[in-house]
Amino acid sequence: MPREIYAYRCRKCGRLHYPYRMVCKGCGDNEHNEFDPVPLPREGTLLTFTELHNLPSDFEVPTLKLGIVELDGGLRITGQLDVAEPVVGMRLRGTVEVVRVESYDRRHGMVFREA
Amino acid sequence: MRDVFVVGIGITSFTRLEYPLSEIAAYPAMAALKDAGLRRVDHVYVANMGGGRVNHQTGLASAVVDTLSLTPAGAETVENGPASGASAIKEGFLAVASGMHDVVLVTGAERMREVNNLEATDFVATLTHPLAEYIYGVTLPSLAGMFTRLYMDRYGVTERHLAMVAVKNQNNALLNEFAHLHQPITVEGILDSPEAMTNNPYVAEPLRFFDCCPVSDGGACVILASRERAEALGGPLVRLAGVGQATDTHCIHEREEPTDLLAVRSAAAQAFDRAGVAPSDVDVAELHDAFTILEIVESEEVGFFGKGEGHLALERGDTSLGGRLPINPSGGLKGRGHPVGATGVAQAHEIVLQLRGEAGERQVDGARVGFTCNFGGFGNNVVCLAFVRES
C-alpha cells in the first residue's frame, strides 16, 4: 500500500484539518477518535517558499527548498520542494518520501515537484 | 486589581558569557535588588526556555532563589518559548495585582552559546510542529523566509527595507553598552557593494545574514511591587499598566491569512485596553525583531501604523531615534541580542530605563508611555506589555 499523509475530517461537522488535532476547530466536538483520516490531495499551487542555507545537522545537503502548498480543495501543507526554480503560483505534485533521517529513524513527508 | 510598579531593573551584557546559567539569571537580579534598595522579595519567577535541553539544568528557579539567598520565597521557572520573559512578567504582575504578593522578582536568562550555532538553531526549531514542520527541516529562519516572501509580494516590502531595519537597530545598539553587536553597518555595505553577497549571504531566502538576530547569552531582571511598597521605596514610579496575551495556530500554513499575525494584534489590543492608553500615545517601543521583517509587521499589528504601511513609516524615519515613535532604541533582538528566555525581560528593562529618563545617549526625550511585544514561536504565543510613567 502506498504511503499517504492524512487530513482528518470531523465526523460531526465535516471540517478537514491538517495536521491532526485532538478537538475539532470548527464545531469544538471533543469526543475521542471522532475524526476520519482522508488522504491529502497530491496536487496544488505554491503559496510561498524559501531556500534554507543553514540546515539542521540531520541534513547532508548544501541547501534545502521548503514551501507552503495550497492543495486542491483548500487545505495547505508545508513540505520540501524538489524544484530548480520555484515560482509562487506554480502547479506542483507531491509524493511521500523520506524527508529526514534522525538517528536511524526515517521520517516520511511530502516532497513536491513540478506537475 | 491593584496597580503594579517596576521598582528595580538589572541586566547583563548580551554576548557569549562564560559562567553558568543560574548566575546569568542571578547577576541581573542582584543589580535589580540594589537598584530597588531591597534585600527580600516575596516570590521569584525565572524565565528560561532551554536550560533542560541546552545546559542540562532543570529546576532553574530553585537554584536561582537559593544562590541569591532569597529562600524560603516561592520560586518557579516559566517557559513560553521566546516569549518566556514577558510571560514571567505577566505572572509576576498577576501575583502583585491580585494581592497575593507585594514584591516579586522576575529574572530571565538563557545560555545558548554553550552549544554551536547549528545545535542552537535546532533547539529553537523544536518550537515548530513536530510532524507537519520540523521533520522537513523547518527552522525559525525558514518560517520567517516564507513569511517575508508573502509580505514582499503583497505589500511591496523590499530587501532594502529589511536592510534599513538592520542598520537602524545595529546603530542603536552602538549606544547600548550591554548590546551583543557593536558593529556599525550600512545599507550599501550589506546590500549594494560588490562584497554584499559575501558579507551578507542568504540564510533563508529572501532573508540574509543581517536580517537575523544573533544567538546570545544574557540575563535581565525587573522587580514588581504594589503601589504602597513602590511609594515607600521612593524611586521613580513606572507602572506596568497593561498586559495582554494571545495565541495562534501552531503551523503557519493553517492560518487563514498567512500574512496576518493575529496573536500580536490581539495581545496588543488587550494590553492597550487594560492600560487605558492608545497606540498613538506610545512614545517608545521595543518590538520582537528576531528577523527584520518582524519589526515592520509588528509595528502594524500592534496598531502604530496601518496594515502594509510599516515599511513606509520606516522609510520616513518615524521609527528611528529622533523620529515620531522610536522602535528598539536598545538595538532590539537584532542588535542587543536574543537570549530567548531573557528577551522579554530585557525589552521591559529598556522601556523602564527610557521612562525613567536614564537611557543616556539613546534617551527618547520626555518618554512617558512605553510598549513591548514579545513574540513566541512564529507568532503562536505573544505577550505585550504597556508601561506608563506616573511621577
Short mmCIF file of C-alpha atoms in Angstrom, two decimals:
data_model
loop_
_atom_site.label_atom_id
_atom_site.label_comp_id
_atom_site.label_asym_id
_atom_site.label_seq_id
_atom_site.Cartn_x
_atom_site.Cartn_y
_atom_site.Cartn_z
CA MET A 1 0.00 0.00 0.00
CA PRO A 2 1.46 3.39 -0.92
CA ARG A 3 2.19 5.72 2.00
CA GLU A 4 -0.21 8.62 2.44
CA ILE A 5 -0.32 11.76 4.51
CA TYR A 6 -3.74 12.22 6.02
CA ALA A 7 -6.07 15.07 6.71
CA TYR A 8 -8.66 14.47 9.45
CA ARG A 9 -12.36 15.00 8.85
CA CYS A 10 -14.60 15.76 11.84
CA ARG A 11 -17.42 13.20 11.94
CA LYS A 12 -19.83 15.80 13.28
CA CYS A 13 -19.31 18.89 11.13
CA GLY A 14 -17.16 17.56 8.29
CA ARG A 15 -14.36 20.08 8.76
CA LEU A 16 -10.95 18.93 7.47
CA HIS A 17 -7.78 19.52 9.47
CA TYR A 18 -4.14 19.13 8.64
CA PRO A 19 -2.23 18.34 10.72
CA TYR A 20 -4.14 16.17 13.19
CA ARG A 21 -5.67 17.88 16.18
CA MET A 22 -7.43 16.47 19.24
CA VAL A 23 -10.50 18.73 19.17
CA CYS A 24 -12.34 20.00 16.06
CA LYS A 25 -11.54 23.63 15.28
CA GLY A 26 -14.92 24.04 13.61
CA CYS A 27 -17.57 22.66 15.98
CA GLY A 28 -15.44 22.08 19.09
CA ASP A 29 -16.51 18.44 19.25
CA ASN A 30 -14.15 16.63 21.56
CA GLU A 31 -15.24 13.04 21.56
CA HIS A 32 -12.30 10.67 21.36
CA ASN A 33 -11.36 9.49 17.85
CA GLU A 34 -14.18 11.33 16.15
CA PHE A 35 -12.10 12.05 13.03
CA ASP A 36 -11.86 10.06 9.81
CA PRO A 37 -8.47 10.08 8.09
CA VAL A 38 -8.66 11.24 4.47
CA PRO A 39 -5.56 11.08 2.22
CA LEU A 40 -4.37 14.59 1.38
CA PRO A 41 -4.72 15.62 -2.28
CA ARG A 42 -1.37 15.45 -4.08
CA GLU A 43 -1.68 18.43 -6.41
CA GLY A 44 -1.71 22.09 -5.60
CA THR A 45 -0.28 25.57 -6.06
CA LEU A 46 2.86 27.01 -4.47
CA LEU A 47 1.90 29.76 -1.99
CA THR A 48 5.38 30.72 -0.75
CA PHE A 49 8.83 29.18 -0.40
CA THR A 50 12.36 29.66 0.89
CA GLU A 51 15.76 28.20 0.19
CA LEU A 52 17.40 27.43 3.51
CA HIS A 53 21.19 27.73 3.68
CA ASN A 54 21.70 27.00 7.41
CA LEU A 55 20.43 23.46 7.79
CA PRO A 56 19.81 21.39 10.88
CA SER A 57 22.62 18.85 11.29
CA ASP A 58 20.45 15.88 10.13
CA PHE A 59 20.58 17.23 6.56
CA GLU A 60 23.66 16.48 4.48
CA VAL A 61 22.86 18.77 1.55
CA PRO A 62 24.14 22.31 0.94
CA THR A 63 20.68 23.95 0.78
CA LEU A 64 17.09 22.86 1.17
CA LYS A 65 13.99 24.31 -0.51
CA LEU A 66 10.85 24.44 1.65
CA GLY A 67 7.42 25.68 0.69
CA ILE A 68 3.79 26.02 1.67
CA VAL A 69 1.47 24.47 -0.93
CA GLU A 70 -2.23 25.20 -1.27
CA LEU A 71 -3.63 21.76 -2.15
CA ASP A 72 -6.63 21.34 -4.44
CA GLY A 73 -9.67 21.53 -2.16
CA GLY A 74 -8.14 24.28 0.01
CA LEU A 75 -6.02 22.62 2.70
CA ARG A 76 -2.41 23.79 2.95
CA ILE A 77 0.72 21.81 3.76
CA THR A 78 4.34 22.66 4.50
CA GLY A 79 6.78 20.42 2.59
CA GLN A 80 10.08 20.08 0.78
CA LEU A 81 10.45 21.27 -2.82
CA ASP A 82 12.47 19.42 -5.45
CA VAL A 83 12.15 22.21 -8.00
CA ALA A 84 15.10 24.00 -9.65
CA GLU A 85 13.48 27.44 -9.87
CA PRO A 86 10.37 27.71 -7.68
CA VAL A 87 7.86 30.41 -8.64
CA VAL A 88 4.90 31.44 -6.47
CA GLY A 89 1.69 30.19 -8.12
CA MET A 90 3.30 27.24 -9.97
CA ARG A 91 1.49 23.88 -10.06
CA LEU A 92 3.12 21.13 -8.04
CA ARG A 93 2.59 17.43 -7.42
CA GLY A 94 3.63 15.74 -4.16
CA THR A 95 4.96 12.28 -3.37
CA VAL A 96 5.51 10.77 0.07
CA GLU A 97 9.22 10.13 0.61
CA VAL A 98 11.83 10.01 3.35
CA VAL A 99 12.39 13.66 4.28
CA ARG A 100 14.65 13.29 7.33
CA VAL A 101 16.77 10.59 8.91
CA GLU A 102 17.06 11.14 12.66
CA SER A 103 19.41 8.65 14.33
CA TYR A 104 18.30 5.76 12.06
CA ASP A 105 14.67 6.90 12.25
CA ARG A 106 13.38 7.50 8.72
CA ARG A 107 10.69 10.20 8.74
CA HIS A 108 8.28 10.37 5.80
CA GLY A 109 6.74 13.53 4.42
CA MET A 110 5.62 15.27 1.26
CA VAL A 111 8.13 16.28 -1.42
CA PHE A 112 6.77 18.44 -4.24
CA ARG A 113 7.88 18.52 -7.89
CA GLU A 114 6.61 20.45 -10.90
CA ALA A 115 3.26 18.99 -12.03
CA MET B 1 -6.87 44.56 40.63
CA ARG B 2 -4.12 46.55 42.35
CA ASP B 3 -1.71 48.80 40.45
CA VAL B 4 1.72 47.27 39.80
CA PHE B 5 5.00 49.19 39.54
CA VAL B 6 8.51 48.37 38.36
CA VAL B 7 10.78 49.27 41.29
CA GLY B 8 14.10 47.74 40.20
CA ILE B 9 15.88 46.68 37.00
CA GLY B 10 19.12 44.91 36.10
CA ILE B 11 20.80 43.38 33.04
CA THR B 12 23.96 41.52 31.97
CA SER B 13 25.91 42.07 28.78
CA PHE B 14 24.29 40.13 25.95
CA THR B 15 27.15 38.25 24.32
CA ARG B 16 28.89 34.94 24.94
CA LEU B 17 29.05 34.52 28.72
CA GLU B 18 31.44 32.04 30.33
CA TYR B 19 29.56 31.48 33.56
CA PRO B 20 26.69 29.12 34.50
CA LEU B 21 23.06 29.67 33.55
CA SER B 22 21.99 30.15 37.18
CA GLU B 23 24.50 33.01 37.52
CA ILE B 24 23.29 34.59 34.27
CA ALA B 25 19.87 34.69 35.98
CA ALA B 26 21.28 35.85 39.34
CA TYR B 27 23.58 38.75 38.33
CA PRO B 28 20.80 40.93 36.89
CA ALA B 29 18.66 40.06 39.93
CA MET B 30 21.42 41.33 42.27
CA ALA B 31 21.63 44.53 40.23
CA ALA B 32 17.85 44.97 40.33
CA LEU B 33 17.69 44.39 44.10
CA LYS B 34 20.35 47.09 44.56
CA ASP B 35 18.53 49.38 42.15
CA ALA B 36 15.32 48.99 44.17
CA GLY B 37 17.04 49.13 47.57
CA LEU B 38 15.61 45.73 48.54
CA ARG B 39 17.06 42.67 50.28
CA ARG B 40 13.95 40.43 50.32
CA VAL B 41 11.17 39.61 47.90
CA ASP B 42 8.01 37.51 48.28
CA HIS B 43 8.40 35.41 45.14
CA VAL B 44 10.84 34.73 42.28
CA TYR B 45 10.00 33.96 38.64
CA VAL B 46 12.77 32.75 36.34
CA ALA B 47 12.11 32.90 32.58
CA ASN B 48 14.10 30.34 30.60
CA MET B 49 13.49 28.20 27.54
CA GLY B 50 16.44 25.85 27.09
CA GLY B 51 18.08 25.11 30.44
CA GLY B 52 17.00 21.49 30.44
CA ARG B 53 17.96 20.85 26.84
CA VAL B 54 20.93 23.11 26.18
CA ASN B 55 22.57 23.43 29.61
CA HIS B 56 21.50 20.18 31.30
CA GLN B 57 19.94 22.10 34.15
CA THR B 58 16.31 21.78 35.23
CA GLY B 59 14.54 23.35 38.19
CA LEU B 60 16.42 26.55 37.43
CA ALA B 61 14.29 28.78 39.70
CA SER B 62 15.17 26.67 42.76
CA ALA B 63 18.89 27.15 42.03
CA VAL B 64 18.48 30.88 41.45
CA VAL B 65 16.41 31.63 44.56
CA ASP B 66 18.97 29.78 46.69
CA THR B 67 22.13 31.31 45.22
CA LEU B 68 20.51 34.73 45.81
CA SER B 69 19.83 33.68 49.45
CA LEU B 70 16.17 34.54 48.95
CA THR B 71 14.85 31.25 50.37
CA PRO B 72 12.19 30.48 51.55
CA ALA B 73 10.49 32.74 48.95
CA GLY B 74 8.46 30.76 46.41
CA ALA B 75 10.10 30.33 43.01
CA GLU B 76 9.28 28.84 39.65
CA THR B 77 10.66 28.65 36.15
CA VAL B 78 8.40 29.99 33.40
CA GLU B 79 8.80 28.52 29.90
CA ASN B 80 6.90 30.01 26.99
CA GLY B 81 9.45 29.70 24.19
CA PRO B 82 10.96 33.03 23.12
CA ALA B 83 8.11 34.80 24.97
CA SER B 84 9.13 33.28 28.32
CA GLY B 85 10.38 36.67 29.55
CA ALA B 86 7.16 38.62 29.12
CA SER B 87 5.15 35.58 30.27
CA ALA B 88 7.10 35.56 33.55
CA ILE B 89 6.48 39.30 33.95
CA LYS B 90 2.78 38.63 33.37
CA GLU B 91 2.80 36.01 36.14
CA GLY B 92 4.54 38.45 38.47
CA PHE B 93 2.05 41.16 37.54
CA LEU B 94 -0.87 38.87 38.42
CA ALA B 95 0.66 37.95 41.77
CA VAL B 96 1.01 41.60 42.81
CA ALA B 97 -2.22 42.81 41.18
CA SER B 98 -4.21 40.09 42.93
CA GLY B 99 -2.81 40.99 46.35
CA MET B 100 -1.18 37.59 46.81
CA HIS B 101 2.30 39.16 46.94
CA ASP B 102 3.63 42.71 47.46
CA VAL B 103 7.10 42.40 45.86
CA VAL B 104 8.17 39.85 43.22
CA LEU B 105 11.38 39.41 41.27
CA VAL B 106 11.27 38.37 37.61
CA THR B 107 14.56 37.39 36.02
CA GLY B 108 15.08 35.94 32.53
CA ALA B 109 18.19 34.07 31.41
CA GLU B 110 19.49 31.96 28.57
CA ARG B 111 22.87 30.41 27.79
CA MET B 112 22.67 29.34 24.15
CA ARG B 113 26.34 29.71 23.23
CA GLU B 114 27.21 26.64 25.27
CA VAL B 115 26.36 24.71 22.08
CA ASN B 116 27.32 25.51 18.48
CA ASN B 117 25.10 27.57 16.16
CA LEU B 118 23.59 24.55 14.40
CA GLU B 119 22.55 23.00 17.69
CA ALA B 120 21.19 26.33 18.91
CA THR B 121 19.13 26.68 15.70
CA ASP B 122 17.87 23.11 16.08
CA PHE B 123 16.98 23.78 19.73
CA VAL B 124 14.83 26.75 18.69
CA ALA B 125 13.38 24.72 15.77
CA THR B 126 11.86 22.30 18.29
CA LEU B 127 9.21 25.05 18.69
CA THR B 128 7.79 24.10 15.29
CA HIS B 129 5.14 21.40 14.72
CA PRO B 130 6.94 18.07 15.17
CA LEU B 131 5.12 16.20 12.38
CA ALA B 132 3.98 18.90 9.99
CA GLU B 133 7.00 21.26 10.06
CA TYR B 134 10.05 20.06 12.00
CA ILE B 135 10.60 16.78 10.09
CA TYR B 136 11.05 18.72 6.83
CA GLY B 137 13.98 20.72 8.16
CA VAL B 138 11.81 23.72 9.03
CA THR B 139 13.62 26.19 11.33
CA LEU B 140 12.51 29.60 12.59
CA PRO B 141 14.54 31.38 9.87
CA SER B 142 12.80 29.26 7.19
CA LEU B 143 9.34 30.18 8.51
CA ALA B 144 10.43 33.82 8.57
CA GLY B 145 11.76 33.48 4.99
CA MET B 146 8.46 32.10 3.69
CA PHE B 147 6.54 34.77 5.61
CA THR B 148 8.80 37.52 4.22
CA ARG B 149 8.25 36.43 0.61
CA LEU B 150 4.46 36.64 1.10
CA TYR B 151 4.80 40.08 2.69
CA MET B 152 7.05 41.37 -0.09
CA ASP B 153 4.67 40.18 -2.81
CA ARG B 154 1.61 41.59 -1.10
CA TYR B 155 2.74 44.87 0.43
CA GLY B 156 5.81 45.97 -1.56
CA VAL B 157 8.34 45.47 1.23
CA THR B 158 11.82 45.08 -0.34
CA GLU B 159 15.22 43.78 0.73
CA ARG B 160 16.16 47.45 1.15
CA HIS B 161 13.50 47.96 3.82
CA LEU B 162 14.75 44.89 5.67
CA ALA B 163 18.33 46.20 5.49
CA MET B 164 17.14 49.57 6.84
CA VAL B 165 15.77 47.82 9.96
CA ALA B 166 19.10 46.02 10.45
CA VAL B 167 21.09 49.24 10.06
CA LYS B 168 18.81 51.23 12.36
CA ASN B 169 18.87 48.64 15.15
CA GLN B 170 22.59 47.85 14.94
CA ASN B 171 23.30 51.59 15.05
CA ASN B 172 21.06 51.92 18.12
CA ALA B 173 22.99 49.02 19.70
CA LEU B 174 26.19 51.07 19.38
CA LEU B 175 24.69 53.32 22.08
CA ASN B 176 23.92 50.37 24.39
CA GLU B 177 26.92 49.09 26.36
CA PHE B 178 25.09 45.83 27.14
CA ALA B 179 24.27 45.01 23.49
CA HIS B 180 25.68 41.92 21.76
CA LEU B 181 26.57 43.58 18.44
CA HIS B 182 28.77 46.65 18.39
CA GLN B 183 29.29 46.60 14.66
CA PRO B 184 28.29 49.60 12.55
CA ILE B 185 26.77 48.58 9.20
CA THR B 186 25.39 50.46 6.20
CA VAL B 187 22.75 49.57 3.60
CA GLU B 188 25.44 49.98 0.95
CA GLY B 189 27.76 47.53 2.68
CA ILE B 190 25.22 44.77 3.23
CA LEU B 191 23.17 45.18 0.05
CA ASP B 192 24.80 47.21 -2.73
CA SER B 193 28.56 46.71 -2.53
CA PRO B 194 30.35 44.06 -4.62
CA GLU B 195 31.08 42.23 -1.33
CA ALA B 196 27.44 42.19 -0.20
CA MET B 197 26.81 38.57 -1.16
CA THR B 198 29.93 37.56 0.75
CA ASN B 199 29.41 39.55 3.93
CA ASN B 200 25.62 39.24 3.90
CA PRO B 201 24.77 35.81 2.40
CA TYR B 202 21.30 34.30 2.25
CA VAL B 203 20.18 32.34 5.31
CA ALA B 204 16.58 31.58 4.31
CA GLU B 205 15.79 33.41 1.07
CA PRO B 206 14.83 36.21 0.86
CA LEU B 207 16.28 36.71 4.36
CA ARG B 208 20.01 37.27 4.66
CA PHE B 209 22.51 37.04 7.49
CA PHE B 210 21.94 40.62 8.68
CA ASP B 211 18.16 40.07 8.75
CA CYS B 212 18.54 37.56 11.60
CA CYS B 213 19.27 38.22 15.27
CA PRO B 214 22.45 36.76 16.77
CA VAL B 215 22.49 33.76 19.12
CA SER B 216 23.27 35.24 22.53
CA ASP B 217 23.75 34.52 26.19
CA GLY B 218 22.31 37.02 28.65
CA GLY B 219 20.00 37.83 31.52
CA ALA B 220 17.70 40.67 32.57
CA CYS B 221 15.57 41.35 35.62
CA VAL B 222 12.67 43.53 36.77
CA ILE B 223 11.23 43.76 40.28
CA LEU B 224 7.50 44.45 40.58
CA ALA B 225 5.74 45.89 43.62
CA SER B 226 2.41 47.20 44.83
CA ARG B 227 1.77 50.98 44.96
CA GLU B 228 2.23 51.08 48.71
CA ARG B 229 5.64 49.38 48.55
CA ALA B 230 6.71 51.33 45.45
CA GLU B 231 5.90 54.67 47.07
CA ALA B 232 7.71 53.65 50.26
CA LEU B 233 10.85 52.78 48.24
CA GLY B 234 10.74 56.30 46.84
CA GLY B 235 12.07 55.68 43.33
CA PRO B 236 10.55 56.85 40.03
CA LEU B 237 7.05 55.45 39.57
CA VAL B 238 6.83 53.41 36.37
CA ARG B 239 3.56 51.49 36.27
CA LEU B 240 3.15 48.20 34.42
CA ALA B 241 -0.24 49.37 33.29
CA GLY B 242 -1.41 46.71 30.86
CA VAL B 243 -0.68 43.11 30.00
CA GLY B 244 -2.06 41.15 27.04
CA GLN B 245 -1.50 37.67 25.66
CA ALA B 246 -2.89 35.67 22.76
CA THR B 247 -2.15 32.50 20.78
CA ASP B 248 -2.44 31.41 17.14
CA THR B 249 -2.21 28.12 15.21
CA HIS B 250 0.95 26.08 15.70
CA CYS B 251 1.51 25.66 11.93
CA ILE B 252 1.67 28.87 9.94
CA HIS B 253 0.15 27.07 6.94
CA GLU B 254 -3.10 26.71 8.94
CA ARG B 255 -3.57 30.49 9.30
CA GLU B 256 -6.43 31.77 7.20
CA GLU B 257 -4.37 34.78 6.09
CA PRO B 258 -0.72 33.78 6.47
CA THR B 259 0.47 37.41 6.38
CA ASP B 260 -1.58 38.26 9.49
CA LEU B 261 -0.11 37.96 12.98
CA LEU B 262 -3.41 37.75 14.84
CA ALA B 263 -1.86 36.88 18.21
CA VAL B 264 0.18 40.12 18.06
CA ARG B 265 -2.93 42.09 17.15
CA SER B 266 -4.96 40.62 20.00
CA ALA B 267 -2.26 40.70 22.70
CA ALA B 268 -1.51 44.36 21.91
CA ALA B 269 -5.18 45.36 21.93
CA GLN B 270 -5.64 43.72 25.35
CA ALA B 271 -2.55 45.45 26.79
CA PHE B 272 -3.64 48.88 25.50
CA ASP B 273 -7.21 48.35 26.67
CA ARG B 274 -6.19 47.38 30.21
CA ALA B 275 -3.67 50.23 30.39
CA GLY B 276 -6.20 52.79 29.19
CA VAL B 277 -3.80 54.12 26.55
CA ALA B 278 -3.89 54.01 22.74
CA PRO B 279 -1.15 53.07 20.26
CA SER B 280 -0.94 56.78 19.35
CA ASP B 281 0.02 57.58 22.97
CA VAL B 282 3.17 55.44 22.84
CA ASP B 283 6.47 57.35 22.96
CA VAL B 284 8.89 54.41 22.71
CA ALA B 285 8.54 50.68 21.90
CA GLU B 286 10.57 47.50 21.94
CA LEU B 287 9.33 45.03 19.32
CA HIS B 288 10.45 41.44 18.78
CA ASP B 289 12.74 41.78 15.72
CA ALA B 290 14.19 38.25 15.72
CA PHE B 291 14.01 38.83 11.94
CA THR B 292 13.96 42.30 10.41
CA ILE B 293 10.56 41.66 8.76
CA LEU B 294 9.00 41.16 12.20
CA GLU B 295 9.70 44.71 13.37
CA ILE B 296 7.88 46.05 10.32
CA VAL B 297 4.89 43.71 10.63
CA GLU B 298 4.54 44.02 14.42
CA SER B 299 4.62 47.82 14.14
CA GLU B 300 1.47 47.42 12.04
CA GLU B 301 -0.27 44.69 14.02
CA VAL B 302 0.09 46.45 17.39
CA GLY B 303 -1.59 49.49 15.86
CA PHE B 304 1.21 52.01 15.37
CA PHE B 305 0.74 52.03 11.58
CA GLY B 306 -1.85 50.68 9.13
CA LYS B 307 -1.50 47.15 7.71
CA GLY B 308 1.09 47.23 4.94
CA GLU B 309 2.37 50.68 5.96
CA GLY B 310 5.10 49.79 8.47
CA HIS B 311 7.84 49.91 5.85
CA LEU B 312 6.68 53.39 4.79
CA ALA B 313 6.97 54.66 8.39
CA LEU B 314 10.46 53.14 8.49
CA GLU B 315 11.39 54.95 5.25
CA ARG B 316 10.18 58.26 6.71
CA GLY B 317 12.40 57.75 9.76
CA ASP B 318 9.41 57.64 12.14
CA THR B 319 10.86 54.62 13.98
CA SER B 320 14.45 55.90 14.24
CA LEU B 321 15.86 57.58 17.34
CA GLY B 322 14.69 61.19 16.99
CA GLY B 323 11.64 60.08 14.98
CA ARG B 324 7.97 60.22 15.95
CA LEU B 325 7.98 56.75 17.59
CA PRO B 326 11.44 55.25 18.11
CA ILE B 327 11.33 51.43 17.92
CA ASN B 328 14.04 49.29 19.50
CA PRO B 329 16.30 52.07 20.85
CA SER B 330 18.20 49.32 22.74
CA GLY B 331 19.14 47.71 19.43
CA GLY B 332 16.30 45.21 19.65
CA LEU B 333 16.87 41.50 19.30
CA LYS B 334 18.87 42.31 16.18
CA GLY B 335 21.45 44.47 17.93
CA ARG B 336 21.11 43.80 21.66
CA GLY B 337 20.89 40.05 21.01
CA HIS B 338 18.33 37.33 21.67
CA PRO B 339 18.96 35.02 24.64
CA VAL B 340 15.45 33.61 24.21
CA GLY B 341 14.27 33.40 27.84
CA ALA B 342 15.76 36.79 28.73
CA THR B 343 14.47 38.80 25.77
CA GLY B 344 11.03 39.75 27.10
CA VAL B 345 12.54 40.95 30.37
CA ALA B 346 15.27 42.88 28.53
CA GLN B 347 12.57 44.65 26.50
CA ALA B 348 10.86 45.73 29.73
CA HIS B 349 14.25 46.77 31.16
CA GLU B 350 14.82 49.13 28.23
CA ILE B 351 11.34 50.66 28.46
CA VAL B 352 11.71 51.31 32.21
CA LEU B 353 15.13 52.90 31.59
CA GLN B 354 13.55 55.13 28.92
CA LEU B 355 10.56 56.11 31.08
CA ARG B 356 12.88 56.96 33.97
CA GLY B 357 14.92 59.16 31.63
CA GLU B 358 18.08 57.13 32.31
CA ALA B 359 18.80 55.82 28.80
CA GLY B 360 21.77 58.12 28.16
CA GLU B 361 22.67 58.77 24.53
CA ARG B 362 19.69 56.79 23.25
CA GLN B 363 17.15 58.52 25.52
CA VAL B 364 13.81 59.30 23.86
CA ASP B 365 13.02 62.81 25.10
CA GLY B 366 10.10 63.04 27.50
CA ALA B 367 9.07 59.40 27.11
CA ARG B 368 6.00 58.74 29.29
CA VAL B 369 4.29 55.73 27.67
CA GLY B 370 6.22 52.63 26.56
CA PHE B 371 5.27 49.32 24.96
CA THR B 372 6.82 45.88 24.41
CA CYS B 373 5.91 42.94 22.17
CA ASN B 374 7.47 39.54 22.96
CA PHE B 375 6.79 37.00 20.19
CA GLY B 376 6.86 33.28 20.93
CA GLY B 377 7.15 30.54 18.32
CA PHE B 378 6.43 32.06 14.93
CA GLY B 379 3.71 34.25 16.39
CA ASN B 380 1.80 31.43 18.03
CA ASN B 381 2.13 32.82 21.57
CA VAL B 382 2.57 36.55 22.06
CA VAL B 383 2.74 38.70 25.20
CA CYS B 384 2.52 42.51 25.09
CA LEU B 385 3.15 44.95 27.94
CA ALA B 386 2.26 48.64 28.31
CA PHE B 387 4.10 50.91 30.75
CA VAL B 388 3.20 54.41 31.97
CA ARG B 389 5.43 56.86 33.87
CA GLU B 390 3.39 58.33 36.72
CA SER B 391 5.58 60.85 38.50
#
